[in-house]
Amino acid sequence: MAGVGVEAEHDHKVNGSVKEKVTAAGIELPEIKFAKLFINGQFVDSVSGRTFETIDPRNEEVIARVSEGDKEDIDLAVKSAREAFDHGPWPRMPGALRGHLMHKFADLIEANVDELAALDAMDGGKLFGGVKAGDVPAAALALRYYAGAADKIHGETLKLAREMQGYTLREPAGVVGHIIPWNFPTFLFFFKVAPALAAGCTMVVKPAEQTPLSALYYAHLAKQAGIPDGVLNIVNGFGHTAGAALASHMDVDKISFTGSTDVGRKVMEAAARSNLKEVSLELGGKSPLIIFEDADVEVAANLALNAVFANKGEVCVAGSRVIVQEGIYDELAKKLTEKAKSWVVGDPFDPKSQYGPQINKRQYERVLSYIEHGKREGATLLTGGNPIGQKGYYIEPTVFTDVKDDMLIAKDEIFGPVLSLMKFKTVEEAIERANNTRYGLAAGIVTKNIDIANTVSRSIRAGSIWINCYLALDFDCPFGGYKMSGFGKDSGMDALYKYTKLKAVITPIYNSPWL
């Protein structure tokens, strides 16, 4: 198991942040250029003047102090977005022109990929190589995908039963509030912002307080790309203040939230108690990965480990419940244990690392507490379960076997590198156990039998089913959950339509030769 990398320091300070550093892998950490709020096209201090620290989970050091937004700042940002929507050019320009500016935005992201990837690696403990090769290019791809759709937002002509002509219009929803989580600060930012921009909406984004830095950089690039002032506003802050103010604001037309189910309830309640604004929620998960005994054990083991250990387990669709048919259960358990022991945990800037630290101390301690719950409740710890190093929030890849459905580690979303191994006999039992959860975000099926794959995929109550693959996300494929994993779709054309309102227009027809 790799330890935490050692860093060499330069001797100068930048913008009040910690000393700029060069990692052991030779990657220079960027200067923190943007740490204020972004409202109406300008970087501004918060009304209160308060700031908060953003912490590097690799070493527990302060990266920078960031302006702390509150209700007054949300009011200013919403006012800016409302003015831009009601009187500005963005919803009034042709979709093709909006798409052109979105392509320019994507170009600028691609030109700054190293700096953007470094910000998420520092701020969120994410693998630098993974963000550089995956998350940041995906941001540009999201903009390009929806840029191509911006001039293809069509209504329908209706065949009415009377002497009337009818048609529908898809209009931009208005001012949208986006509340972004910390586990994928770039990817999920554009999951929401890209389709909303294409639809002609204006918006206020509240990034997670743990990972605000890349969102502010994207605001800077949007300005450079020519996105009009007021269209994209960023208010850093905490959920119970800035987030609550956004969800309850009377002049916000729609809220899109990704995060925990508990906070999703509060967002929905705030929306209902204010102006009954539309809400879309992408919430927690406890996704099953069902492995049938006809599967290749080597392939299945690799798939299972990536499904739960990717991004240090901080993935809403993590396949943390691995449900295995009894014929290969023991063999797979042995293979998972051997492979998990070989996973390299370390500094996310080290290209050898396979995952980095948990996001912060609170999440680190939460994951470790669930591991202790698993031990106390009678699950067998096959490997891992321990913290790594003296500094930073690193945890070993952890595999439990003999896990029962009523154990906390089988029921709760841990959001960490903890795999629960469970056994089944029949297809019917596998389906029952897979559905024995309050969540329904995703599921995986590993089998060579197409009949089993078809039956199980239609029987599991989840929004995404991956057969012989996992984490197979694509911007052309709608993504969202069932049950307490929320409602509303991100990605695909469904996400674009989510940021529109459907209007019916009807006029009488006089003396028409046909109906």
PDB file of C-alpha atoms in Angstrom, residues 238-506:
ATOM      1  CA  PHE A 238     -22.695  26.602   3.209  1.00  0.00           C
ATOM      2  CA  GLY A 239     -25.794  24.539   2.638  1.00  0.00           C
ATOM      3  CA  HIS A 240     -27.758  25.744   5.655  1.00  0.00           C
ATOM      4  CA  THR A 241     -27.239  29.402   4.676  1.00  0.00           C
ATOM      5  CA  ALA A 242     -26.538  30.007   0.978  1.00  0.00           C
ATOM      6  CA  GLY A 243     -28.069  26.708  -0.168  1.00  0.00           C
ATOM      7  CA  ALA A 244     -31.194  27.199   1.928  1.00  0.00           C
ATOM      8  CA  ALA A 245     -31.589  30.764   0.667  1.00  0.00           C
ATOM      9  CA  LEU A 246     -31.365  29.591  -2.948  1.00  0.00           C
ATOM     10  CA  ALA A 247     -33.849  26.740  -2.486  1.00  0.00           C
ATOM     11  CA  SER A 248     -36.388  29.015  -0.777  1.00  0.00           C
ATOM     12  CA  HIS A 249     -35.950  32.085  -2.982  1.00  0.00           C
ATOM     13  CA  MET A 250     -39.201  33.433  -4.354  1.00  0.00           C
ATOM     14  CA  ASP A 251     -37.645  34.543  -7.641  1.00  0.00           C
ATOM     15  CA  VAL A 252     -35.962  31.238  -8.541  1.00  0.00           C
ATOM     16  CA  ASP A 253     -38.026  29.201 -11.002  1.00  0.00           C
ATOM     17  CA  LYS A 254     -36.322  25.822 -10.630  1.00  0.00           C
ATOM     18  CA  ILE A 255     -33.855  24.059  -8.326  1.00  0.00           C
ATOM     19  CA  SER A 256     -31.552  21.235  -9.426  1.00  0.00           C
ATOM     20  CA  PHE A 257     -29.811  19.496  -6.528  1.00  0.00           C
ATOM     21  CA  THR A 258     -27.338  16.635  -6.322  1.00  0.00           C
ATOM     22  CA  GLY A 259     -26.406  15.383  -2.858  1.00  0.00           C
ATOM     23  CA  SER A 260     -27.661  13.333   0.051  1.00  0.00           C
ATOM     24  CA  THR A 261     -31.246  12.190   0.448  1.00  0.00           C
ATOM     25  CA  ASP A 262     -31.571  13.993   3.788  1.00  0.00           C
ATOM     26  CA  VAL A 263     -30.573  17.342   2.294  1.00  0.00           C
ATOM     27  CA  GLY A 264     -32.699  16.629  -0.780  1.00  0.00           C
ATOM     28  CA  ARG A 265     -35.749  16.476   1.503  1.00  0.00           C
ATOM     29  CA  LYS A 266     -34.878  19.923   2.872  1.00  0.00           C
ATOM     30  CA  VAL A 267     -34.452  21.348  -0.629  1.00  0.00           C
ATOM     31  CA  MET A 268     -37.819  19.970  -1.693  1.00  0.00           C
ATOM     32  CA  GLU A 269     -39.494  21.286   1.451  1.00  0.00           C
ATOM     33  CA  ALA A 270     -37.969  24.748   0.948  1.00  0.00           C
ATOM     34  CA  ALA A 271     -39.162  24.798  -2.656  1.00  0.00           C
ATOM     35  CA  ALA A 272     -42.671  23.817  -1.573  1.00  0.00           C
ATOM     36  CA  ARG A 273     -42.848  26.367   1.243  1.00  0.00           C
ATOM     37  CA  SER A 274     -41.700  29.214  -1.006  1.00  0.00           C
ATOM     38  CA  ASN A 275     -43.033  29.556  -4.558  1.00  0.00           C
ATOM     39  CA  LEU A 276     -43.610  25.875  -5.408  1.00  0.00           C
ATOM     40  CA  LYS A 277     -40.657  25.989  -7.773  1.00  0.00           C
ATOM     41  CA  GLU A 278     -39.879  22.876  -9.788  1.00  0.00           C
ATOM     42  CA  VAL A 279     -37.289  20.576  -8.252  1.00  0.00           C
ATOM     43  CA  SER A 280     -35.050  17.855  -9.647  1.00  0.00           C
ATOM     44  CA  LEU A 281     -33.097  15.704  -7.201  1.00  0.00           C
ATOM     45  CA  GLU A 282     -30.228  13.280  -7.797  1.00  0.00           C
ATOM     46  CA  LEU A 283     -29.694  11.760  -4.374  1.00  0.00           C
ATOM     47  CA  GLY A 284     -28.036   8.863  -2.607  1.00  0.00           C
ATOM     48  CA  GLY A 285     -27.553   5.290  -3.681  1.00  0.00           C
ATOM     49  CA  LYS A 286     -26.681   1.836  -2.401  1.00  0.00           C
ATOM     50  CA  SER A 287     -26.267   0.173  -5.732  1.00  0.00           C
ATOM     51  CA  PRO A 288     -26.051  -3.609  -6.169  1.00  0.00           C
ATOM     52  CA  LEU A 289     -23.629  -5.366  -8.498  1.00  0.00           C
ATOM     53  CA  ILE A 290     -25.060  -8.840  -9.151  1.00  0.00           C
ATOM     54  CA  ILE A 291     -22.521 -11.415 -10.328  1.00  0.00           C
ATOM     55  CA  PHE A 292     -23.875 -14.710 -11.659  1.00  0.00           C
ATOM     56  CA  GLU A 293     -21.855 -17.920 -11.545  1.00  0.00           C
ATOM     57  CA  ASP A 294     -21.343 -18.018 -15.340  1.00  0.00           C
ATOM     58  CA  ALA A 295     -19.225 -14.852 -15.097  1.00  0.00           C
ATOM     59  CA  ASP A 296     -15.477 -14.776 -15.661  1.00  0.00           C
ATOM     60  CA  VAL A 297     -14.182 -14.390 -12.096  1.00  0.00           C
ATOM     61  CA  GLU A 298     -11.143 -12.321 -13.076  1.00  0.00           C
ATOM     62  CA  VAL A 299     -13.242  -9.897 -15.100  1.00  0.00           C
ATOM     63  CA  ALA A 300     -15.942  -9.741 -12.432  1.00  0.00           C
ATOM     64  CA  ALA A 301     -13.420  -9.023  -9.673  1.00  0.00           C
ATOM     65  CA  ASN A 302     -11.889  -6.111 -11.555  1.00  0.00           C
ATOM     66  CA  LEU A 303     -15.331  -4.726 -12.358  1.00  0.00           C
ATOM     67  CA  ALA A 304     -16.443  -5.004  -8.729  1.00  0.00           C
ATOM     68  CA  LEU A 305     -13.367  -3.256  -7.338  1.00  0.00           C
ATOM     69  CA  ASN A 306     -13.598  -0.382  -9.804  1.00  0.00           C
ATOM     70  CA  ALA A 307     -17.324  -0.071  -9.124  1.00  0.00           C
ATOM     71  CA  VAL A 308     -16.759   0.694  -5.448  1.00  0.00           C
ATOM     72  CA  PHE A 309     -13.182   2.002  -5.118  1.00  0.00           C
ATOM     73  CA  ALA A 310     -13.233   4.473  -8.033  1.00  0.00           C
ATOM     74  CA  ASN A 311     -12.897   8.047  -6.721  1.00  0.00           C
ATOM     75  CA  LYS A 312     -12.214   6.573  -3.227  1.00  0.00           C
ATOM     76  CA  GLY A 313     -15.802   5.333  -3.081  1.00  0.00           C
ATOM     77  CA  GLU A 314     -17.174   8.877  -3.189  1.00  0.00           C
ATOM     78  CA  VAL A 315     -19.553   8.042  -6.037  1.00  0.00           C
ATOM     79  CA  CYS A 316     -23.347   8.143  -5.781  1.00  0.00           C
ATOM     80  CA  VAL A 317     -23.674   5.011  -7.935  1.00  0.00           C
ATOM     81  CA  ALA A 318     -20.844   3.080  -6.237  1.00  0.00           C
ATOM     82  CA  GLY A 319     -21.515  -0.655  -6.528  1.00  0.00           C
ATOM     83  CA  SER A 320     -21.007  -1.170  -2.818  1.00  0.00           C
ATOM     84  CA  ARG A 321     -23.299  -4.214  -2.491  1.00  0.00           C
ATOM     85  CA  VAL A 322     -21.654  -7.025  -4.457  1.00  0.00           C
ATOM     86  CA  ILE A 323     -24.202  -9.850  -4.594  1.00  0.00           C
ATOM     87  CA  VAL A 324     -22.578 -13.076  -5.831  1.00  0.00           C
ATOM     88  CA  GLN A 325     -24.068 -16.435  -6.775  1.00  0.00           C
ATOM     89  CA  GLU A 326     -22.957 -19.193  -4.436  1.00  0.00           C
ATOM     90  CA  GLY A 327     -21.141 -21.272  -7.081  1.00  0.00           C
ATOM     91  CA  ILE A 328     -18.328 -18.705  -7.436  1.00  0.00           C
ATOM     92  CA  TYR A 329     -18.700 -16.854  -4.133  1.00  0.00           C
ATOM     93  CA  ASP A 330     -15.621 -18.235  -2.362  1.00  0.00           C
ATOM     94  CA  GLU A 331     -13.421 -17.944  -5.449  1.00  0.00           C
ATOM     95  CA  LEU A 332     -14.497 -14.360  -6.052  1.00  0.00           C
ATOM     96  CA  ALA A 333     -14.035 -13.418  -2.386  1.00  0.00           C
ATOM     97  CA  LYS A 334     -10.450 -14.683  -2.541  1.00  0.00           C
ATOM     98  CA  LYS A 335      -9.794 -12.861  -5.810  1.00  0.00           C
ATOM     99  CA  LEU A 336     -11.285  -9.584  -4.485  1.00  0.00           C
ATOM    100  CA  THR A 337      -9.134  -9.789  -1.357  1.00  0.00           C
ATOM    101  CA  GLU A 338      -5.926 -10.357  -3.325  1.00  0.00           C
ATOM    102  CA  LYS A 339      -6.646  -7.532  -5.738  1.00  0.00           C
ATOM    103  CA  ALA A 340      -7.815  -5.065  -3.084  1.00  0.00           C
ATOM    104  CA  LYS A 341      -4.537  -5.534  -1.204  1.00  0.00           C
ATOM    105  CA  SER A 342      -2.649  -4.482  -4.323  1.00  0.00           C
ATOM    106  CA  TRP A 343      -4.541  -1.210  -4.828  1.00  0.00           C
ATOM    107  CA  VAL A 344      -2.285   1.818  -4.412  1.00  0.00           C
ATOM    108  CA  VAL A 345      -3.654   4.557  -2.190  1.00  0.00           C
ATOM    109  CA  GLY A 346      -1.708   7.803  -2.099  1.00  0.00           C
ATOM    110  CA  ASP A 347      -1.223  11.369  -3.194  1.00  0.00           C
ATOM    111  CA  PRO A 348      -3.630  12.042  -6.078  1.00  0.00           C
ATOM    112  CA  PHE A 349      -0.829  13.784  -7.988  1.00  0.00           C
ATOM    113  CA  ASP A 350       1.225  10.563  -7.967  1.00  0.00           C
ATOM    114  CA  PRO A 351       0.473   8.688 -11.227  1.00  0.00           C
ATOM    115  CA  LYS A 352       0.834   5.367  -9.367  1.00  0.00           C
ATOM    116  CA  SER A 353      -2.056   6.156  -7.005  1.00  0.00           C
ATOM    117  CA  GLN A 354      -5.394   4.478  -7.744  1.00  0.00           C
ATOM    118  CA  TYR A 355      -7.305   6.677  -5.346  1.00  0.00           C
ATOM    119  CA  GLY A 356      -6.577   9.514  -2.958  1.00  0.00           C
ATOM    120  CA  PRO A 357      -7.896  10.826   0.372  1.00  0.00           C
ATOM    121  CA  GLN A 358     -11.501  11.167   1.493  1.00  0.00           C
ATOM    122  CA  ILE A 359     -12.822  14.692   1.053  1.00  0.00           C
ATOM    123  CA  ASN A 360     -12.448  15.888   4.654  1.00  0.00           C
ATOM    124  CA  LYS A 361     -12.075  14.833   8.265  1.00  0.00           C
ATOM    125  CA  ARG A 362     -15.804  14.422   8.777  1.00  0.00           C
ATOM    126  CA  GLN A 363     -16.179  12.013   5.860  1.00  0.00           C
ATOM    127  CA  TYR A 364     -12.968  10.190   6.823  1.00  0.00           C
ATOM    128  CA  GLU A 365     -14.277   9.578  10.341  1.00  0.00           C
ATOM    129  CA  ARG A 366     -17.706   8.617   8.994  1.00  0.00           C
ATOM    130  CA  VAL A 367     -16.241   5.913   6.751  1.00  0.00           C
ATOM    131  CA  LEU A 368     -14.088   4.540   9.573  1.00  0.00           C
ATOM    132  CA  SER A 369     -17.130   4.456  11.875  1.00  0.00           C
ATOM    133  CA  TYR A 370     -19.050   2.351   9.325  1.00  0.00           C
ATOM    134  CA  ILE A 371     -16.143  -0.059   9.150  1.00  0.00           C
ATOM    135  CA  GLU A 372     -16.365  -0.461  12.931  1.00  0.00           C
ATOM    136  CA  HIS A 373     -20.135  -0.999  12.627  1.00  0.00           C
ATOM    137  CA  GLY A 374     -19.485  -3.780  10.124  1.00  0.00           C
ATOM    138  CA  LYS A 375     -17.130  -5.537  12.526  1.00  0.00           C
ATOM    139  CA  ARG A 376     -19.527  -5.210  15.483  1.00  0.00           C
ATOM    140  CA  GLU A 377     -22.511  -6.473  13.507  1.00  0.00           C
ATOM    141  CA  GLY A 378     -20.730  -9.679  12.563  1.00  0.00           C
ATOM    142  CA  ALA A 379     -19.463  -9.122   9.024  1.00  0.00           C
ATOM    143  CA  THR A 380     -16.054 -10.666   8.300  1.00  0.00           C
ATOM    144  CA  LEU A 381     -13.327  -8.177   7.383  1.00  0.00           C
ATOM    145  CA  LEU A 382     -11.281  -9.760   4.591  1.00  0.00           C
ATOM    146  CA  THR A 383      -8.879  -6.870   4.040  1.00  0.00           C
ATOM    147  CA  GLY A 384      -8.370  -3.189   4.787  1.00  0.00           C
ATOM    148  CA  GLY A 385     -10.367  -1.167   7.265  1.00  0.00           C
ATOM    149  CA  ASN A 386      -7.520   1.007   8.527  1.00  0.00           C
ATOM    150  CA  PRO A 387      -6.445   4.626   8.063  1.00  0.00           C
ATOM    151  CA  ILE A 388      -3.185   5.227   6.198  1.00  0.00           C
ATOM    152  CA  GLY A 389      -0.440   7.606   7.289  1.00  0.00           C
ATOM    153  CA  GLN A 390      -0.297  10.341   9.884  1.00  0.00           C
ATOM    154  CA  LYS A 391      -1.540  13.192   7.702  1.00  0.00           C
ATOM    155  CA  GLY A 392      -4.335  13.373   5.189  1.00  0.00           C
ATOM    156  CA  TYR A 393      -7.615  11.454   5.049  1.00  0.00           C
ATOM    157  CA  TYR A 394      -6.512   8.155   3.502  1.00  0.00           C
ATOM    158  CA  ILE A 395      -8.279   4.826   4.119  1.00  0.00           C
ATOM    159  CA  GLU A 396      -7.351   1.333   2.940  1.00  0.00           C
ATOM    160  CA  PRO A 397      -9.534  -0.464   0.390  1.00  0.00           C
ATOM    161  CA  THR A 398     -11.919  -2.451   2.572  1.00  0.00           C
ATOM    162  CA  VAL A 399     -13.746  -5.701   1.777  1.00  0.00           C
ATOM    163  CA  PHE A 400     -16.336  -7.355   4.050  1.00  0.00           C
ATOM    164  CA  THR A 401     -17.899 -10.771   3.541  1.00  0.00           C
ATOM    165  CA  ASP A 402     -20.784 -12.524   5.325  1.00  0.00           C
ATOM    166  CA  VAL A 403     -22.775  -9.298   5.056  1.00  0.00           C
ATOM    167  CA  LYS A 404     -26.493  -9.471   5.868  1.00  0.00           C
ATOM    168  CA  ASP A 405     -29.185  -7.216   4.427  1.00  0.00           C
ATOM    169  CA  ASP A 406     -30.027  -5.678   7.807  1.00  0.00           C
ATOM    170  CA  MET A 407     -26.473  -4.548   8.604  1.00  0.00           C
ATOM    171  CA  LEU A 408     -25.749  -0.821   8.440  1.00  0.00           C
ATOM    172  CA  ILE A 409     -22.948  -1.372   5.920  1.00  0.00           C
ATOM    173  CA  ALA A 410     -25.518  -3.024   3.617  1.00  0.00           C
ATOM    174  CA  LYS A 411     -28.236  -0.390   4.120  1.00  0.00           C
ATOM    175  CA  ASP A 412     -26.528   2.991   4.364  1.00  0.00           C
ATOM    176  CA  GLU A 413     -24.649   4.955   1.729  1.00  0.00           C
ATOM    177  CA  ILE A 414     -21.114   4.991   3.152  1.00  0.00           C
ATOM    178  CA  PHE A 415     -19.500   7.056   0.390  1.00  0.00           C
ATOM    179  CA  GLY A 416     -16.104   5.489   0.926  1.00  0.00           C
ATOM    180  CA  PRO A 417     -13.928   2.531  -0.187  1.00  0.00           C
ATOM    181  CA  VAL A 418     -15.980  -0.190   1.525  1.00  0.00           C
ATOM    182  CA  LEU A 419     -17.250  -3.265  -0.382  1.00  0.00           C
ATOM    183  CA  SER A 420     -19.921  -5.548   1.101  1.00  0.00           C
ATOM    184  CA  LEU A 421     -19.926  -9.087  -0.292  1.00  0.00           C
ATOM    185  CA  MET A 422     -23.225 -11.012  -0.167  1.00  0.00           C
ATOM    186  CA  LYS A 423     -24.321 -14.461  -1.401  1.00  0.00           C
ATOM    187  CA  PHE A 424     -27.409 -15.627  -3.318  1.00  0.00           C
ATOM    188  CA  LYS A 425     -28.700 -18.900  -4.822  1.00  0.00           C
ATOM    189  CA  THR A 426     -31.412 -18.134  -7.390  1.00  0.00           C
ATOM    190  CA  VAL A 427     -32.223 -15.375  -9.853  1.00  0.00           C
ATOM    191  CA  GLU A 428     -35.333 -14.562  -7.839  1.00  0.00           C
ATOM    192  CA  GLU A 429     -33.306 -14.157  -4.656  1.00  0.00           C
ATOM    193  CA  ALA A 430     -30.798 -11.907  -6.431  1.00  0.00           C
ATOM    194  CA  ILE A 431     -33.601  -9.619  -7.624  1.00  0.00           C
ATOM    195  CA  GLU A 432     -35.202  -9.520  -4.180  1.00  0.00           C
ATOM    196  CA  ARG A 433     -31.924  -8.632  -2.456  1.00  0.00           C
ATOM    197  CA  ALA A 434     -31.003  -6.064  -5.081  1.00  0.00           C
ATOM    198  CA  ASN A 435     -34.338  -4.302  -4.534  1.00  0.00           C
ATOM    199  CA  ASN A 436     -34.094  -4.531  -0.740  1.00  0.00           C
ATOM    200  CA  THR A 437     -32.984  -0.923  -0.374  1.00  0.00           C
ATOM    201  CA  ARG A 438     -34.609   2.476  -0.033  1.00  0.00           C
ATOM    202  CA  TYR A 439     -32.454   3.675  -2.933  1.00  0.00           C
ATOM    203  CA  GLY A 440     -32.725   3.101  -6.681  1.00  0.00           C
ATOM    204  CA  LEU A 441     -29.997   4.971  -8.498  1.00  0.00           C
ATOM    205  CA  ALA A 442     -28.134   2.229 -10.401  1.00  0.00           C
ATOM    206  CA  ALA A 443     -27.292  -1.469 -10.558  1.00  0.00           C
ATOM    207  CA  GLY A 444     -24.873  -3.764 -12.358  1.00  0.00           C
ATOM    208  CA  ILE A 445     -25.361  -7.273 -13.746  1.00  0.00           C
ATOM    209  CA  VAL A 446     -22.520  -9.617 -14.704  1.00  0.00           C
ATOM    210  CA  THR A 447     -23.605 -12.670 -16.715  1.00  0.00           C
ATOM    211  CA  LYS A 448     -23.157 -14.327 -20.098  1.00  0.00           C
ATOM    212  CA  ASN A 449     -26.840 -15.322 -20.211  1.00  0.00           C
ATOM    213  CA  ILE A 450     -28.908 -12.799 -22.175  1.00  0.00           C
ATOM    214  CA  ASP A 451     -32.174 -14.139 -20.734  1.00  0.00           C
ATOM    215  CA  ILE A 452     -30.958 -13.569 -17.177  1.00  0.00           C
ATOM    216  CA  ALA A 453     -29.659 -10.132 -18.134  1.00  0.00           C
ATOM    217  CA  ASN A 454     -33.010  -9.159 -19.642  1.00  0.00           C
ATOM    218  CA  THR A 455     -35.077 -10.511 -16.762  1.00  0.00           C
ATOM    219  CA  VAL A 456     -32.965  -8.933 -14.029  1.00  0.00           C
ATOM    220  CA  SER A 457     -32.541  -5.572 -15.756  1.00  0.00           C
ATOM    221  CA  ARG A 458     -36.316  -5.254 -16.058  1.00  0.00           C
ATOM    222  CA  SER A 459     -36.875  -6.334 -12.458  1.00  0.00           C
ATOM    223  CA  ILE A 460     -34.513  -4.026 -10.576  1.00  0.00           C
ATOM    224  CA  ARG A 461     -36.066  -0.700  -9.574  1.00  0.00           C
ATOM    225  CA  ALA A 462     -33.208   1.636 -10.460  1.00  0.00           C
ATOM    226  CA  GLY A 463     -32.624   4.364 -13.006  1.00  0.00           C
ATOM    227  CA  SER A 464     -29.492   2.953 -14.671  1.00  0.00           C
ATOM    228  CA  ILE A 465     -28.719  -0.736 -15.238  1.00  0.00           C
ATOM    229  CA  TRP A 466     -25.255  -1.671 -16.489  1.00  0.00           C
ATOM    230  CA  ILE A 467     -24.821  -5.149 -17.978  1.00  0.00           C
ATOM    231  CA  ASN A 468     -21.248  -6.493 -18.008  1.00  0.00           C
ATOM    232  CA  CYS A 469     -19.950  -2.981 -17.369  1.00  0.00           C
ATOM    233  CA  TYR A 470     -20.198  -0.326 -14.654  1.00  0.00           C
ATOM    234  CA  LEU A 471     -20.063   3.470 -14.349  1.00  0.00           C
ATOM    235  CA  ALA A 472     -20.978   3.603 -18.048  1.00  0.00           C
ATOM    236  CA  LEU A 473     -22.127   7.233 -18.184  1.00  0.00           C
ATOM    237  CA  ASP A 474     -22.635   9.113 -21.431  1.00  0.00           C
ATOM    238  CA  PHE A 475     -24.087  12.539 -22.211  1.00  0.00           C
ATOM    239  CA  ASP A 476     -26.583  10.990 -24.628  1.00  0.00           C
ATOM    240  CA  CYS A 477     -27.960   8.687 -21.908  1.00  0.00           C
ATOM    241  CA  PRO A 478     -30.422   9.973 -19.277  1.00  0.00           C
ATOM    242  CA  PHE A 479     -29.301   9.532 -15.681  1.00  0.00           C
ATOM    243  CA  GLY A 480     -31.392   9.660 -12.520  1.00  0.00           C
ATOM    244  CA  GLY A 481     -32.933   7.540  -9.825  1.00  0.00           C
ATOM    245  CA  TYR A 482     -35.978   5.733  -8.493  1.00  0.00           C
ATOM    246  CA  LYS A 483     -37.349   5.714  -4.943  1.00  0.00           C
ATOM    247  CA  MET A 484     -35.262   7.764  -2.454  1.00  0.00           C
ATOM    248  CA  SER A 485     -32.533   8.315  -5.029  1.00  0.00           C
ATOM    249  CA  GLY A 486     -34.607  11.209  -6.354  1.00  0.00           C
ATOM    250  CA  PHE A 487     -36.322  12.171  -9.589  1.00  0.00           C
ATOM    251  CA  GLY A 488     -35.574  14.120 -12.743  1.00  0.00           C
ATOM    252  CA  LYS A 489     -32.922  13.240 -15.297  1.00  0.00           C
ATOM    253  CA  ASP A 490     -29.466  14.603 -15.836  1.00  0.00           C
ATOM    254  CA  SER A 491     -27.776  13.970 -19.187  1.00  0.00           C
ATOM    255  CA  GLY A 492     -29.382  13.235 -22.522  1.00  0.00           C
ATOM    256  CA  MET A 493     -32.108  15.320 -24.117  1.00  0.00           C
ATOM    257  CA  ASP A 494     -34.228  14.693 -21.017  1.00  0.00           C
ATOM    258  CA  ALA A 495     -31.868  16.991 -19.113  1.00  0.00           C
ATOM    259  CA  LEU A 496     -32.303  19.729 -21.697  1.00  0.00           C
ATOM    260  CA  TYR A 497     -36.102  19.481 -21.547  1.00  0.00           C
ATOM    261  CA  LYS A 498     -35.885  19.600 -17.749  1.00  0.00           C
ATOM    262  CA  TYR A 499     -34.832  23.239 -18.077  1.00  0.00           C
ATOM    263  CA  THR A 500     -37.786  24.138 -20.300  1.00  0.00           C
ATOM    264  CA  LYS A 501     -41.483  24.759 -19.738  1.00  0.00           C
ATOM    265  CA  LEU A 502     -44.044  23.290 -22.133  1.00  0.00           C
ATOM    266  CA  LYS A 503     -46.680  25.736 -23.347  1.00  0.00           C
ATOM    267  CA  ALA A 504     -49.730  24.961 -25.483  1.00  0.00           C
ATOM    268  CA  VAL A 505     -50.939  27.614 -27.964  1.00  0.00           C
ATOM    269  CA  ILE A 506     -54.396  27.260 -29.584  1.00  0.00           C
TER     270      ILE A 506
END
